[in-house]
mmCIF file of C-alpha atoms in Angstrom:
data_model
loop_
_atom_site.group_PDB
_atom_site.id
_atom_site.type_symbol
_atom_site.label_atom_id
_atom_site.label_comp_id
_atom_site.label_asym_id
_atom_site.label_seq_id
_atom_site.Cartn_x
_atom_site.Cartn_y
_atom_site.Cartn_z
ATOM 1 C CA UNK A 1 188.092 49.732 61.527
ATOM 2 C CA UNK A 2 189.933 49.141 64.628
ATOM 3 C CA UNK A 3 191.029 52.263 65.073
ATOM 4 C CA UNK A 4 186.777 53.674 64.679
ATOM 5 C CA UNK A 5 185.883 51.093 67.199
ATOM 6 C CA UNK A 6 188.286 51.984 69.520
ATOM 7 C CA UNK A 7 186.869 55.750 69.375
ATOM 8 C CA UNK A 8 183.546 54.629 70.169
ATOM 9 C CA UNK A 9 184.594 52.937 73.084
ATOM 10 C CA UNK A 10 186.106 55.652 74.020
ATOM 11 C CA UNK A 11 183.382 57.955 73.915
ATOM 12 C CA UNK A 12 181.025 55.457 75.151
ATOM 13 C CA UNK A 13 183.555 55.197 78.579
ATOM 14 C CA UNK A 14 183.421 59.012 78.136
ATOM 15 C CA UNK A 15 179.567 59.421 78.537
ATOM 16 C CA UNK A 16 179.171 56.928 81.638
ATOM 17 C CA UNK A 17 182.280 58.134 83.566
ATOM 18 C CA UNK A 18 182.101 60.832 86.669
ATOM 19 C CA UNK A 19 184.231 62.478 85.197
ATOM 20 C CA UNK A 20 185.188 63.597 81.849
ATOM 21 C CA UNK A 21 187.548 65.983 80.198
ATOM 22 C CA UNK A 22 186.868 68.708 77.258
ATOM 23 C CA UNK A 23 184.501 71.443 76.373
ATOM 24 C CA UNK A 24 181.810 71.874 74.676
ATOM 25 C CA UNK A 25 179.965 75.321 73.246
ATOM 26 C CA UNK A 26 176.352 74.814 73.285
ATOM 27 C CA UNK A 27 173.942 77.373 71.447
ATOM 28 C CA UNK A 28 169.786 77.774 72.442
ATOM 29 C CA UNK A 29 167.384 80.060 72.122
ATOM 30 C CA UNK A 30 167.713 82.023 74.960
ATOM 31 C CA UNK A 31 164.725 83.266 77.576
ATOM 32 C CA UNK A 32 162.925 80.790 79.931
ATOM 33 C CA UNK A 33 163.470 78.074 77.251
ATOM 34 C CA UNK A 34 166.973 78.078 77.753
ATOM 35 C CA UNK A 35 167.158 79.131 81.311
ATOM 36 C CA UNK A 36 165.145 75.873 81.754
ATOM 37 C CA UNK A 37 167.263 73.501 79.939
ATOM 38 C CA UNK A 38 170.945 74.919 81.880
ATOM 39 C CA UNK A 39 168.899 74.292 85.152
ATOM 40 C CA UNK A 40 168.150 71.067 83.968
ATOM 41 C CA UNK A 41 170.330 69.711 81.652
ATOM 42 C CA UNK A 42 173.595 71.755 80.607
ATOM 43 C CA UNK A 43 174.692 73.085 84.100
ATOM 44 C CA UNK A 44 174.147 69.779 86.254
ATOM 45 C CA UNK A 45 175.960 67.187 83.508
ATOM 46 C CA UNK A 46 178.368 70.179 83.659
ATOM 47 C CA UNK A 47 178.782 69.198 87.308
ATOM 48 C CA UNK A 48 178.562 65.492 86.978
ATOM 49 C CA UNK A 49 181.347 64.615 83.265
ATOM 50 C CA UNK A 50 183.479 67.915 84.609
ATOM 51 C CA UNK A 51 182.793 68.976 81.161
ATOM 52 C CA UNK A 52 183.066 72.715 80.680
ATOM 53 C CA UNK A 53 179.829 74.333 79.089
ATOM 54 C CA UNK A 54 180.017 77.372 77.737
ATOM 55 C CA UNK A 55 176.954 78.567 76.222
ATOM 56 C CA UNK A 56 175.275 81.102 73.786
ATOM 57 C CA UNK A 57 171.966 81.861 71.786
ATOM 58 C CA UNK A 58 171.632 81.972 68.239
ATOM 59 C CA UNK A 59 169.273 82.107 65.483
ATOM 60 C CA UNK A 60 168.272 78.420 64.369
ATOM 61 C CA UNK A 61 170.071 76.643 61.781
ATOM 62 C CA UNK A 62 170.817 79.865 59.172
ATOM 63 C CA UNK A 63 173.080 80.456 62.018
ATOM 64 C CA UNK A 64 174.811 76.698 61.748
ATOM 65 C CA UNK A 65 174.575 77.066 57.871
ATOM 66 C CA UNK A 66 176.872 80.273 57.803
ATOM 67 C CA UNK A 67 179.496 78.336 59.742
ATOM 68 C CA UNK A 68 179.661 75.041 58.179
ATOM 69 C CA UNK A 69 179.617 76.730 55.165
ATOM 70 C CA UNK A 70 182.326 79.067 55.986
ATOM 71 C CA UNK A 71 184.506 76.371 57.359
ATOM 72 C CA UNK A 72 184.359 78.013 60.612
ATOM 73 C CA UNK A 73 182.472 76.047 62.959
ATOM 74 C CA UNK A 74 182.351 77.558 66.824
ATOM 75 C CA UNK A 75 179.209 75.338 68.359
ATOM 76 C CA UNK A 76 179.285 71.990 69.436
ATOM 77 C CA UNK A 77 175.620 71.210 70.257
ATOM 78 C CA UNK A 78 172.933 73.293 68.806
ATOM 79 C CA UNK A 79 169.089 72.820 70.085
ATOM 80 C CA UNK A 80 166.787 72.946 67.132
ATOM 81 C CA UNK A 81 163.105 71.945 66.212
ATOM 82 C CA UNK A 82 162.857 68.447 64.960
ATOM 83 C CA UNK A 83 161.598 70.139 61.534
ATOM 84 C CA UNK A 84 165.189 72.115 61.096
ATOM 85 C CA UNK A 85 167.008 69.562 62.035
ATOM 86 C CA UNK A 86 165.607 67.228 59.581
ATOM 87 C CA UNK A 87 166.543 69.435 56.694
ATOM 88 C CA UNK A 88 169.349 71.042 58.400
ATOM 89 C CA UNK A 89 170.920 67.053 58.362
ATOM 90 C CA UNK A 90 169.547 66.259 54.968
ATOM 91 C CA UNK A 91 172.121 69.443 53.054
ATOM 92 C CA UNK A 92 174.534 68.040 54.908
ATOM 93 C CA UNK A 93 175.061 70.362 57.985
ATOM 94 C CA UNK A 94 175.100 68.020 60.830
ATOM 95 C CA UNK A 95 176.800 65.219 62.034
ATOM 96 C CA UNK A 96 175.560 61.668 62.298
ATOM 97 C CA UNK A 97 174.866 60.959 66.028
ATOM 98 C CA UNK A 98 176.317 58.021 67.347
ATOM 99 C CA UNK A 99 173.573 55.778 69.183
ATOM 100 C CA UNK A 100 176.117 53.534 70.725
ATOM 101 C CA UNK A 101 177.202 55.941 72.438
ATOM 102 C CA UNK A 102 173.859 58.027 73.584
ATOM 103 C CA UNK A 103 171.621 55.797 74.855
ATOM 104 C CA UNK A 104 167.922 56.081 73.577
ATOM 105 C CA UNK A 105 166.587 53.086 74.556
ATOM 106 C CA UNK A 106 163.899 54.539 76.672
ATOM 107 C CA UNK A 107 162.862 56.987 74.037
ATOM 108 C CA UNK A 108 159.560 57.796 72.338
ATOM 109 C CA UNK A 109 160.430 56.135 68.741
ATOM 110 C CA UNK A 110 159.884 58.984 67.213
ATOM 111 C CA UNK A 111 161.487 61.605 69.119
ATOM 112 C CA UNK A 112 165.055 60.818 67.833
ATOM 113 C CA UNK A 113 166.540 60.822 63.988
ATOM 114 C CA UNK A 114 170.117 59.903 62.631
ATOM 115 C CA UNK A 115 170.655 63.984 63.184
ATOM 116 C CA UNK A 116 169.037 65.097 66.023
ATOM 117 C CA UNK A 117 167.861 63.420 69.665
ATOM 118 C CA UNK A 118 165.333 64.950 71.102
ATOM 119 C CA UNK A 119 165.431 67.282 74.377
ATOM 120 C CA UNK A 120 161.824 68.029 75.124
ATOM 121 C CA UNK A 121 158.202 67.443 73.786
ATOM 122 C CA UNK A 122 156.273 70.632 73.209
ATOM 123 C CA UNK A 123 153.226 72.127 71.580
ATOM 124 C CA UNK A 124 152.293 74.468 69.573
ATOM 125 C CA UNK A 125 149.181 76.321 70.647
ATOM 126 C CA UNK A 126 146.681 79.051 70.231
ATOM 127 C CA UNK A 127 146.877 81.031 73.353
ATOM 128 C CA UNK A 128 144.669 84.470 74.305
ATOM 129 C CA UNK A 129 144.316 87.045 77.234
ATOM 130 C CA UNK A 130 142.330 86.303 79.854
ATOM 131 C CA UNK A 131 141.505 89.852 80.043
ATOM 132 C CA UNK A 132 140.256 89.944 76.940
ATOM 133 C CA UNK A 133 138.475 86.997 76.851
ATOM 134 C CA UNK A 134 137.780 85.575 80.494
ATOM 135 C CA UNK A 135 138.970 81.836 80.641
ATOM 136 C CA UNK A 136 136.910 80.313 78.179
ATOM 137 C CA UNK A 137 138.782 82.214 74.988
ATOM 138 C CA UNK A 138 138.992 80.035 71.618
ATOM 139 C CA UNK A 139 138.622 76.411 71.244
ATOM 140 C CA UNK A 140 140.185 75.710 67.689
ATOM 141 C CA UNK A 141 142.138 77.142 65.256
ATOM 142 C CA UNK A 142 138.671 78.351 63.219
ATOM 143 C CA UNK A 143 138.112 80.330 66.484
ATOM 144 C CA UNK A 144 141.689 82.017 66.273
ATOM 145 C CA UNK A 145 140.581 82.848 62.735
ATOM 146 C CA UNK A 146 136.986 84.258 64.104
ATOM 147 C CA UNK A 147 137.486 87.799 64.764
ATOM 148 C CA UNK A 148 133.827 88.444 65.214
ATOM 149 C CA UNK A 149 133.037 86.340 67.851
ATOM 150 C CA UNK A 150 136.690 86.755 69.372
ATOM 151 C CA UNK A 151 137.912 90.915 68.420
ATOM 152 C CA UNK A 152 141.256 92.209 68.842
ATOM 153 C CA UNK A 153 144.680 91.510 67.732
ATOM 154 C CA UNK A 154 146.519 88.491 67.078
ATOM 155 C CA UNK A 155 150.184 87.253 66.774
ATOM 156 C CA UNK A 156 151.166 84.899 64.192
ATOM 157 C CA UNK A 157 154.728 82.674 63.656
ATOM 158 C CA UNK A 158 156.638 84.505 61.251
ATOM 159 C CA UNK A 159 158.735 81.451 59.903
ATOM 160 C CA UNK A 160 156.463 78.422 58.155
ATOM 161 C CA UNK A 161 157.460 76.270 60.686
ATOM 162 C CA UNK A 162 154.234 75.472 62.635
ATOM 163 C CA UNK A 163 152.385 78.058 60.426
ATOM 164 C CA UNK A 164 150.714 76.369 57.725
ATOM 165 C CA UNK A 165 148.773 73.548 59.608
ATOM 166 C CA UNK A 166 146.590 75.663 62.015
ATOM 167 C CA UNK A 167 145.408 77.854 59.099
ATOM 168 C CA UNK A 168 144.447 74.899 57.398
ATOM 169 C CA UNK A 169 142.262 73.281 60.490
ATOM 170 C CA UNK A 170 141.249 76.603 60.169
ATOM 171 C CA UNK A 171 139.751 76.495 57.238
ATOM 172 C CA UNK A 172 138.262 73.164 57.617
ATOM 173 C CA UNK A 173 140.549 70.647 56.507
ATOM 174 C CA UNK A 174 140.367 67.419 58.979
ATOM 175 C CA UNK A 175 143.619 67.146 61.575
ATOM 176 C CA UNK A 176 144.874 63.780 60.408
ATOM 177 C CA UNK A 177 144.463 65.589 56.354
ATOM 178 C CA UNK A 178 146.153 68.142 57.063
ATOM 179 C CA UNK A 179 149.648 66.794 55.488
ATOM 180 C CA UNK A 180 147.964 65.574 52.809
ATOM 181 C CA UNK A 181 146.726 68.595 51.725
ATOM 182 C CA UNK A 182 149.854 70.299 52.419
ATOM 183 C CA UNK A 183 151.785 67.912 49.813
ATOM 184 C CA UNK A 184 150.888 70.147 47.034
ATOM 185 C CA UNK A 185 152.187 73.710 45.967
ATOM 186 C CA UNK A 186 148.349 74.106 46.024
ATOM 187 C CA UNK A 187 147.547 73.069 49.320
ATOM 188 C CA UNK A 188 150.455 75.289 50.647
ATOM 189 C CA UNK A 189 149.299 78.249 49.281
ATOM 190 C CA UNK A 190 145.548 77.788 50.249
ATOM 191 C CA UNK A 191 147.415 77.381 53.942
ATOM 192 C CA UNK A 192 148.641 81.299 52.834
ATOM 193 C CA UNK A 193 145.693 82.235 51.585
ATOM 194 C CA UNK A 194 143.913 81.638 54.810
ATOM 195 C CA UNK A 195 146.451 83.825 56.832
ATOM 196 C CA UNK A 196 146.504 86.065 54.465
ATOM 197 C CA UNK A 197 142.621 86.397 55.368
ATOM 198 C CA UNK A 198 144.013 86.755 58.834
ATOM 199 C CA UNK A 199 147.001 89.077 58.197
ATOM 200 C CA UNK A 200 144.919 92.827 58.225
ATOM 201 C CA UNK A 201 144.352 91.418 62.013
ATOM 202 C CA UNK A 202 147.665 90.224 62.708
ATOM 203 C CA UNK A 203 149.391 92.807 65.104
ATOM 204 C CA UNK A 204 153.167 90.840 64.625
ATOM 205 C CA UNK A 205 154.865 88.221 63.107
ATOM 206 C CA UNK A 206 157.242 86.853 66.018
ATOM 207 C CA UNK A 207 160.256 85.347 65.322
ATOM 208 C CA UNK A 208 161.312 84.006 69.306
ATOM 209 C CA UNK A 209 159.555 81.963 71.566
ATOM 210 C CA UNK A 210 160.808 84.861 74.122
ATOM 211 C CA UNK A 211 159.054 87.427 71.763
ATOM 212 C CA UNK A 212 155.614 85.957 71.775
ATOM 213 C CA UNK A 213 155.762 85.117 75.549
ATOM 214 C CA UNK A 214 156.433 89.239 76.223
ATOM 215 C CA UNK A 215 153.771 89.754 73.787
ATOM 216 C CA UNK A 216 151.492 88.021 76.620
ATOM 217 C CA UNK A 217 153.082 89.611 79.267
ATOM 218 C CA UNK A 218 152.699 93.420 78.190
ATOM 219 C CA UNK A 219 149.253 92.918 76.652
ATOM 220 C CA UNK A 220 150.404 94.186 73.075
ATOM 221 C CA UNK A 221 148.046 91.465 71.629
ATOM 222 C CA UNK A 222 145.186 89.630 72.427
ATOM 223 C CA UNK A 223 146.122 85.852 70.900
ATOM 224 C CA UNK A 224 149.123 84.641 69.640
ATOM 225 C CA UNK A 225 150.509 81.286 68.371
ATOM 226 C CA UNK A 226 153.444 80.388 70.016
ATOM 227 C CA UNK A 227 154.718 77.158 72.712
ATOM 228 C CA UNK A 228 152.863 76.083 75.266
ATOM 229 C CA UNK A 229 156.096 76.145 77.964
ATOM 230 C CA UNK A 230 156.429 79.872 77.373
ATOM 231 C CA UNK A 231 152.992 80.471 77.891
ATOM 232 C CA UNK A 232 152.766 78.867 81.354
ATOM 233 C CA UNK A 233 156.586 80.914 82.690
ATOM 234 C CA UNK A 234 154.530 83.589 81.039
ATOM 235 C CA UNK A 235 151.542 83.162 83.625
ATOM 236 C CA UNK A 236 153.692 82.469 86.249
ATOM 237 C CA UNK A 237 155.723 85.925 86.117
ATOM 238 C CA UNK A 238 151.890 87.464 85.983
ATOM 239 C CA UNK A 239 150.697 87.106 82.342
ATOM 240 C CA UNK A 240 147.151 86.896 81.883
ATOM 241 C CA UNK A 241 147.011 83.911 79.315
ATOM 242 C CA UNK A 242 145.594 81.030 78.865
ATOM 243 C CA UNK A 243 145.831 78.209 76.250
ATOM 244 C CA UNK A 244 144.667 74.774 74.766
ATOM 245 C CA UNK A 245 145.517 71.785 73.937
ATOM 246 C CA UNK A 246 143.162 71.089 71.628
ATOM 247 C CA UNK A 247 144.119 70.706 67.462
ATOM 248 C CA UNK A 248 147.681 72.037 69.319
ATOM 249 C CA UNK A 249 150.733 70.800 67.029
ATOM 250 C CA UNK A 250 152.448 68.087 68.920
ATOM 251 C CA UNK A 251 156.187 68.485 68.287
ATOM 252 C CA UNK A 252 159.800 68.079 69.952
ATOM 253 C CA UNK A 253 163.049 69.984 70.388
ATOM 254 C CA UNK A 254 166.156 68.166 70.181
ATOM 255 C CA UNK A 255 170.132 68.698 70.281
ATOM 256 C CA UNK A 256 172.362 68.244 66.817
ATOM 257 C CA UNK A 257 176.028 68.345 66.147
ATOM 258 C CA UNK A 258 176.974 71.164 63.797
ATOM 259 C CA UNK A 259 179.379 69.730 60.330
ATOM 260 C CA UNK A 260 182.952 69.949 62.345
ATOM 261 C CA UNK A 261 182.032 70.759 65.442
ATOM 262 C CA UNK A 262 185.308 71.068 66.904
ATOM 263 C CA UNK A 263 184.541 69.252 70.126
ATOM 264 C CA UNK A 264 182.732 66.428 68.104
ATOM 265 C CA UNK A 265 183.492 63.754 70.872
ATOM 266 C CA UNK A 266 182.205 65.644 73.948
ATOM 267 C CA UNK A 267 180.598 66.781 72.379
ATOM 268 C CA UNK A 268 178.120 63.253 71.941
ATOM 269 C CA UNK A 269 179.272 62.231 75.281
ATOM 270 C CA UNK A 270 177.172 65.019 76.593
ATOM 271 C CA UNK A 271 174.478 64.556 74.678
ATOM 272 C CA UNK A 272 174.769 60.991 76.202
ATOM 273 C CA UNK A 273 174.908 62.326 79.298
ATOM 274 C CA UNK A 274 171.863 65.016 79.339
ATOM 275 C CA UNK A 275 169.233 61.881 77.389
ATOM 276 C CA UNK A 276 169.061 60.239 80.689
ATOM 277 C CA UNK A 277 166.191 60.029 82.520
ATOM 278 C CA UNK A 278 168.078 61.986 86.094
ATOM 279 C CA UNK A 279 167.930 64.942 84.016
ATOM 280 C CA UNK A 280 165.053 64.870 81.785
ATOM 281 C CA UNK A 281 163.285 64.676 85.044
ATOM 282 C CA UNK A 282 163.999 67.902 86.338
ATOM 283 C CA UNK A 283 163.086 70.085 82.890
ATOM 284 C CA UNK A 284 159.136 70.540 83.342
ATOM 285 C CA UNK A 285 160.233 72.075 87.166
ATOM 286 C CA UNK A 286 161.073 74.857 84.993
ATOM 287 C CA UNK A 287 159.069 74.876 82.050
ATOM 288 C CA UNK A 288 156.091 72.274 81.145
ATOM 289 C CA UNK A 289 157.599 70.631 78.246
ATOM 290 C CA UNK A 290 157.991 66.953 78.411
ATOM 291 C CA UNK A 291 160.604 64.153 78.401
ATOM 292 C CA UNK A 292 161.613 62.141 75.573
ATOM 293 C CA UNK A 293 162.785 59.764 77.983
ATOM 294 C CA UNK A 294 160.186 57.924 79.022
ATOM 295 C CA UNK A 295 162.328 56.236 82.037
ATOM 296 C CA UNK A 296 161.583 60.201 83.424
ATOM 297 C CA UNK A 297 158.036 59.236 84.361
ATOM 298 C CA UNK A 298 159.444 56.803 86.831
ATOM 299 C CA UNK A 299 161.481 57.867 89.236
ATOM 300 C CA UNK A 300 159.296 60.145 91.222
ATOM 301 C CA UNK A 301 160.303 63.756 90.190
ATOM 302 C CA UNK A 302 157.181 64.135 88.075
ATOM 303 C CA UNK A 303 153.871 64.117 89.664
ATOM 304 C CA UNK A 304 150.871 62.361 87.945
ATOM 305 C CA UNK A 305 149.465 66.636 88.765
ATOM 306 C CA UNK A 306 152.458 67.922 86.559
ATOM 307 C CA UNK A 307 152.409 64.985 84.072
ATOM 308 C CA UNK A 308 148.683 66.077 82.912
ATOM 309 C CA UNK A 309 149.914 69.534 82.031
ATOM 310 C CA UNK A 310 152.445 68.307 79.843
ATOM 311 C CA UNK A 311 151.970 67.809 75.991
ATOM 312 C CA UNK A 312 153.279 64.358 76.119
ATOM 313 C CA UNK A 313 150.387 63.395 78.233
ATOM 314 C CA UNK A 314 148.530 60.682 76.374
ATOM 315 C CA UNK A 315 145.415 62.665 77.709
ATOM 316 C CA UNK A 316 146.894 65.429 75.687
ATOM 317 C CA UNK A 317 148.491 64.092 73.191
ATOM 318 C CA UNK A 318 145.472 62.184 71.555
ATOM 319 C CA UNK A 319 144.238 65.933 71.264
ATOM 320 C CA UNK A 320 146.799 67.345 68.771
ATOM 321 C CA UNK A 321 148.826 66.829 65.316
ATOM 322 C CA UNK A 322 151.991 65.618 65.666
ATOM 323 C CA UNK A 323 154.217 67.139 63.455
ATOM 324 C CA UNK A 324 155.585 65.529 60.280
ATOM 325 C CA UNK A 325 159.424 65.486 59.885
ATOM 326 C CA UNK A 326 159.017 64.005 56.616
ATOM 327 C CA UNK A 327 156.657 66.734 55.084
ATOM 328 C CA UNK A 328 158.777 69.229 56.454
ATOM 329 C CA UNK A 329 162.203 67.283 54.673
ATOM 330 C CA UNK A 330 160.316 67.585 51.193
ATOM 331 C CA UNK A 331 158.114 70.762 51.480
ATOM 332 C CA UNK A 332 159.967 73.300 54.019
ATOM 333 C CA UNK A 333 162.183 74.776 51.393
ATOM 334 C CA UNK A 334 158.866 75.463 49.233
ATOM 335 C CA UNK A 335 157.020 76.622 51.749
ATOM 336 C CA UNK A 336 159.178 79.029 53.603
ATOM 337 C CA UNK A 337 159.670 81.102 50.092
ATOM 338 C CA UNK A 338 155.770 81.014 49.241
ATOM 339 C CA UNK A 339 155.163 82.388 52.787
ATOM 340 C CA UNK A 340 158.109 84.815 52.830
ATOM 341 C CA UNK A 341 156.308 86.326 49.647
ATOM 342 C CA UNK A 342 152.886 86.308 52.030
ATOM 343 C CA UNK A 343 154.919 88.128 54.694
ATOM 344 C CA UNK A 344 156.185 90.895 52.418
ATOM 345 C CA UNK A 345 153.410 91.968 50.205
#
């Protein structure tokens, strides 16, 4: 017992100090998400611990899954939506993070679990070309089903994560119903059913935040789901897309600690180090995702103009669904087969 509290002293020394030793191996998702969060995050803790960073992309938590499984663990930190991480920590891939050590005291209450703390606040959101449609494209997910009233092609999320619930505003089901309509075999495949409706229109099935943000860029469909950060780098590099906010899913991204990570002690004291507010308060110069640290709002770096585009806004945020870890923890498993079957007939 000694010996364990001794360790988290340690690490808790580790995490505050200028400068630390170690490495740690850090895998993301690549594209302007990730470019974002080394600008931010990885490369100026880097700078500040003298912890080495070495960093990769990967392909979510299959990836993390292969390696604990295989006994061969390479990453230290992993980002991952909340969703994955919840069920990624409940079959026992993850390690427990130690909040003693990373400092969350300043945190959205929800936007941290024993598995994962969270990075960023995003959406997800329907978003069109302005080409197409001008600047007044849809206004709901019904609209994104409307091909009428709104021709041409669409791009749909070809994982369930952050599939199932726009179908079913879609198809009339109330926002704060949806996950209680989802809690049934029956309400998951009505979910399918509706995109099913939607699939003969459905140009791709993206699997990358940086696939559905080239999507935009080249014009190879006219809406797409996809994150609202992406979206707006998308713009900026000459994209003609727009998106809203409204019956958008309200979710976060957050940093986990693979089974026997073999840097397991850096690896938290980075984590530590990246939750506080100096850093969180650079990330939306880069892309417009929000803190989880709400200490970031305060010291000056984010301007009441950039605050309202983010999607932790309260103006915002009273507009959207926020995701449900614990639906996704029971039903993800379920769901992803049923709408693997949808994605293959």
């Amino acid at each position: 017992m000694k010996r364990t509290a001794t360790l988290t002293l340690t690490a808790a020394l580790l995490a505050s100090t200028a400068m630390a030793e170690g490495e740690v191996t850090i895998a993301s998702w690549g594209g302007s998400y990730q470019d974002a969060q080394s600008k931010a995050l990885f490369e100026p803790a880097a700078e500040a611990t003298g912890i080495e960073v070495k960093q990769e992309t990967y392909g979510g938590m299959s990836d993390v899954r292969l390696q604990v499984s295989t006994g061969q663990v390479t990453l230290d930190i992993v980002a991952s939506g909340s969703g994955s991480a919840a069920r990624a920590g409940a079959e026992g891939l993850l390690e427990e993070l130690d909040y003693d050590v990373i400092d969350v005291s300043n945190f959205y209450p929800t936007l941290k679990s024993t598995y994962c703390v969270g990075g960023d606040v995003f959406s997800t959101v329907y978003a069109w070309n302005t080409d197409t449609y001008g600047e007044d494209g849809p206004q709901s997910w019904a609209d994104f089903w409307d091909v009428e009233n709104f021709p041409g092609s669409r791009a749909y999320r070809g994982s369930v994560a952050g599939a199932l619930e726009p179908a079913l505003m879609a198809d009339g089901v109330p926002m704060e119903e949806v996950y209680e309509v989802l809690s049934s075999e029956e309400g998951i495949e009505r979910a399918i059913d509706k995109i099913r409706e939607l699939k003969p229109n459905i140009e791709v099935f993206w699997s990358s935040g940086a696939q559905h943000a080239q999507l935009m860029k080249d014009g190879e469909v006219d809406m797409t789901t996809g994150w609202n950060g992406r979206f707006d780098n998308a713009a900026k590099d000459g994209a003609k897309v727009a998106y809203s906010f409204n019956q958008a899913l309200l979710d976060y991204d957050c940093f986990a600690i693979p089974k026997g990570a073999p840097n397991k002690g850096t690896a938290m004291a980075f984590l530590a180090e990246i939750s506080k507010p100096e850093y969180q308060d650079d990330l939306p110069k880069y892309i417009t995702y929000g803190p989880t640290n709400k200490a970031a709002y305060e010291t000056g770096e984010i301007s009441a103009e950039t605050a309202a585009t983010l999607p932790s806004s309260p103006e915002n945020a009273a507009l959207q669904l926020p995701i449900s870890l614990d639906w996704y923890a029971e039903w993800e498993t379920v769901a992803a087969e049923m709408y693997q079957e949808m994605l293959t007939e």
